[in-house]
Structure formats: structure tokens, C-alpha cells
Amino acid sequence: MEPLVPFPRAPRSTIAVPQNESNGGSPHVYRETRRRRGRRVSLGGLVTGHLAAGVRGAVDFARRRLTGDYPLDEFGLDEHLLESLILPALRPLSRLWFRVQVAGIENLPESGGALIVANHAGVLPLDGLMLQVAVHDHHPGHRALRLLAADLVFELPIVSALARRAGHTRACPTGAERLLRTGELAGVFPEGFKGVGKPYRARYKLQRFGRGGFASVALKTGVPLIPCSIVGSEEIYPKLADLTPLARLLGLPYFPVTPLFPHLGVLGAIPLPSKWHIEFGEPIPTATYGPQAADDPITMFEVSDQVRETIQHALYKRLTQRRNPFAG
């Protein structure tokens, strides 16, 4: 019996394509990579690699926190904590739960001071947190948004410390001017508790913009005002009623009753998964007025009203385009 002769194989690195009418009768040789360089990566190896990277990151985070190897600016911003813990904790809520879409990010300056003015809603101020994630993750320079928050935020344990480490400060003229003069990007919600705590029947109807303090600060510092409309925040906790006596007893501006809270307890505190849209409008310049305009009530009212009307118009426009609060 004759020995078997192995059939000759083509080289692994090439495949010869025969001549035919489709390729014009000329031979072509295509190089095909048959094997990956190095060892093949298995699923187990991939998981192990991610776990190892996570452990190394956790160890490095703990080392820097324990040794104090992280800088703080004069307002208390801890960029290491912001980048390593706070923003990563908020991103699933932004990307997966609320599915936030951002438009007009090109209207934010690449550098220098500016004041973002946004509508406020939702019972809990999650809109401020989602706005901070949107600015950082979508801006080409990944700028940190410095929110001007209510005094109540800095009176709550844990929340106060995290707010300062995230770079936020009290909503007072002195602090706001310092932030803007040092070239920071700040954000403010002029409606305050009247906006975030309004009933569901008044959704997307802007409340009074206080006394125009944000306009005064912008005029003094000459920074542009950037109107920002947020759609989707009104539906996360539809406020049906307010238990005012209980709110006074607890020292809160309001105690909301929603379709799920307080009936379901802790489960009722889970926000509904509405679809969010955050849109930044064109900047409104203030440098042309001059700092002396900050002392003119008429000018302050005109600037404040212009920003308010711009935001209200943007809200109504987005609402006409929205099919469903939860589908977008």
C-alpha cells in the first residue's frame, strides 16, 4: 500500500484568488491574518484583566486619599475625588436611567468665566447633578461646572462635604463673583425652591427668577450668560401635594407627596426613568453693559427677563417635539 502523501497547503498568510471575469483576468493576492499576534485572549483573561485594573485603581485611590496626595482649590474642589468617584457614580443615572441627550455644547466657552442659567424642577435637585455630568462629559475640555447651591445643601451632613469637594459653593454674590473672576464655569438655578418644589400641574412653567442676582453678578464680572433648558426633570417625582406642617417640623422647604412617595417608603424615592434633554442656548453677552449696569434695576430686569424668556421658549419648543415623557 502506497504511503499517503499530504496535500500541499497554501501559506497561512496569503490566499490566491484565481482569474475570472469579475477581477478582470488579473491575479490578486490578499493578505489574511490567520492568527493574532501573541497569545489568544480568552473571556476569563479579559475579566481577570479588568478586575486587576479595577483593583489597581482602587488601591491607588485609597493610597492618594490616605496620604493626602490630591490638591484642593480655594473653593474646596477636589478634582481627584470628582473624577474618580463622584462623576463615575452619577454616569449610570445619566446614561442608562435618564438617557440624557445634550445639545448646544458648542455654546459653552472653551475657557474663561461664564454663567449657565437653567430651569429647576424635580423635587430633588438631580437636574444640577445631571447638568454637571453633561458639561464635563460633552465639553471638549471636560470643564468642571461649579454650581451655586442653596444654603440647605451645605447644612446637610455628608451632602455638604461632597458638594464642596465637587466644586460647588453657596449661591451668594461674593462667592459667585470670585468664581467667575477666576475664569470658572458656574451654574445657577434662579427659580430656587419655587422651581424644584412646584406642583406637577405647573410643570415647565418657569417661576419668578428671584431678584435678578445672577444678572447683577454677570454684569459686574462681564461674563456671558448661557440659557439652559432641561426637559425630563419634571417627571421624575410628579409632586401631587405638599405636607406643609410636616415640612415645617423637619425644617424643609416642602414635603412632597408623589404617586409613589411616601406610600412605598424607600422604593418611592426611586426617580421615574423619564427621558432627558439638556440644551445650551446661545450666549448672551454682558460685557457691553459695563460694571455700573449692575446697579441699574432696569438693566438687571431686562437681562434677567431676556434669559428667562429664552429658556421658556426653548422648553416649549422641546415639549412640542417630544412624543412621550419616558420615550423621548
Tab-separated table of N, CA, C and O in Angstrom, residues 14-31:
chain	number	residue	atom	x	y	z
A	14	THR	N	-1.372	34.125	3.038
A	14	THR	CA	-1.964	34.628	1.794
A	14	THR	C	-3.014	33.673	1.279
A	14	THR	O	-2.995	32.472	1.571
A	15	ILE	N	-3.898	34.177	0.475
A	15	ILE	CA	-4.891	33.377	-0.249
A	15	ILE	C	-4.872	33.849	-1.688
A	15	ILE	O	-5.033	35.034	-1.965
A	16	ALA	N	-4.646	32.943	-2.604
A	16	ALA	CA	-4.587	33.282	-4.021
A	16	ALA	C	-5.989	33.261	-4.604
A	16	ALA	O	-6.743	32.299	-4.412
A	17	VAL	N	-6.337	34.300	-5.302
A	17	VAL	CA	-7.655	34.395	-5.932
A	17	VAL	C	-7.493	34.106	-7.406
A	17	VAL	O	-6.724	34.792	-8.102
A	18	PRO	N	-8.152	33.089	-7.956
A	18	PRO	CA	-7.979	32.748	-9.368
A	18	PRO	C	-8.541	33.826	-10.275
A	18	PRO	O	-9.369	34.639	-9.878
A	19	GLN	N	-8.033	33.767	-11.536
A	19	GLN	CA	-8.502	34.737	-12.515
A	19	GLN	C	-9.929	34.411	-12.914
A	19	GLN	O	-10.306	33.256	-13.068
A	20	ASN	N	-10.717	35.453	-13.045
A	20	ASN	CA	-12.077	35.292	-13.557
A	20	ASN	C	-12.518	36.603	-14.162
A	20	ASN	O	-11.797	37.607	-14.140
A	21	GLU	N	-13.746	36.591	-14.677
A	21	GLU	CA	-14.235	37.801	-15.352
A	21	GLU	C	-14.437	38.951	-14.384
A	21	GLU	O	-14.294	40.111	-14.734
A	22	SER	N	-14.767	38.633	-13.116
A	22	SER	CA	-15.077	39.706	-12.165
A	22	SER	C	-13.860	40.501	-11.776
A	22	SER	O	-13.956	41.665	-11.440
A	23	ASN	N	-12.688	39.859	-11.798
A	23	ASN	CA	-11.495	40.618	-11.420
A	23	ASN	C	-10.648	41.025	-12.616
A	23	ASN	O	-9.493	41.378	-12.461
A	24	GLY	N	-11.239	40.898	-13.794
A	24	GLY	CA	-10.560	41.407	-14.972
A	24	GLY	C	-9.481	40.484	-15.490
A	24	GLY	O	-8.708	40.870	-16.365
A	25	GLY	N	-9.390	39.280	-15.031
A	25	GLY	CA	-8.424	38.352	-15.565
A	25	GLY	C	-7.049	38.481	-14.987
A	25	GLY	O	-6.134	37.773	-15.388
A	26	SER	N	-6.819	39.382	-14.013
A	26	SER	CA	-5.500	39.550	-13.421
A	26	SER	C	-5.497	38.971	-12.023
A	26	SER	O	-6.440	39.170	-11.267
A	27	PRO	N	-4.460	38.242	-11.628
A	27	PRO	CA	-4.439	37.630	-10.294
A	27	PRO	C	-4.228	38.673	-9.213
A	27	PRO	O	-3.484	39.609	-9.373
A	28	HIS	N	-4.899	38.504	-8.088
A	28	HIS	CA	-4.735	39.368	-6.916
A	28	HIS	C	-4.434	38.492	-5.730
A	28	HIS	O	-4.996	37.403	-5.595
A	29	VAL	N	-3.574	38.948	-4.892
A	29	VAL	CA	-3.235	38.214	-3.681
A	29	VAL	C	-3.657	39.033	-2.481
A	29	VAL	O	-3.260	40.184	-2.355
A	30	TYR	N	-4.493	38.491	-1.641
A	30	TYR	CA	-4.994	39.168	-0.464
A	30	TYR	C	-4.324	38.595	0.764
A	30	TYR	O	-4.288	37.364	0.936
A	31	ARG	N	-3.808	39.460	1.564
A	31	ARG	CA	-3.180	39.022	2.800
A	31	ARG	C	-4.239	38.840	3.884
A	31	ARG	O	-5.048	39.702	4.106
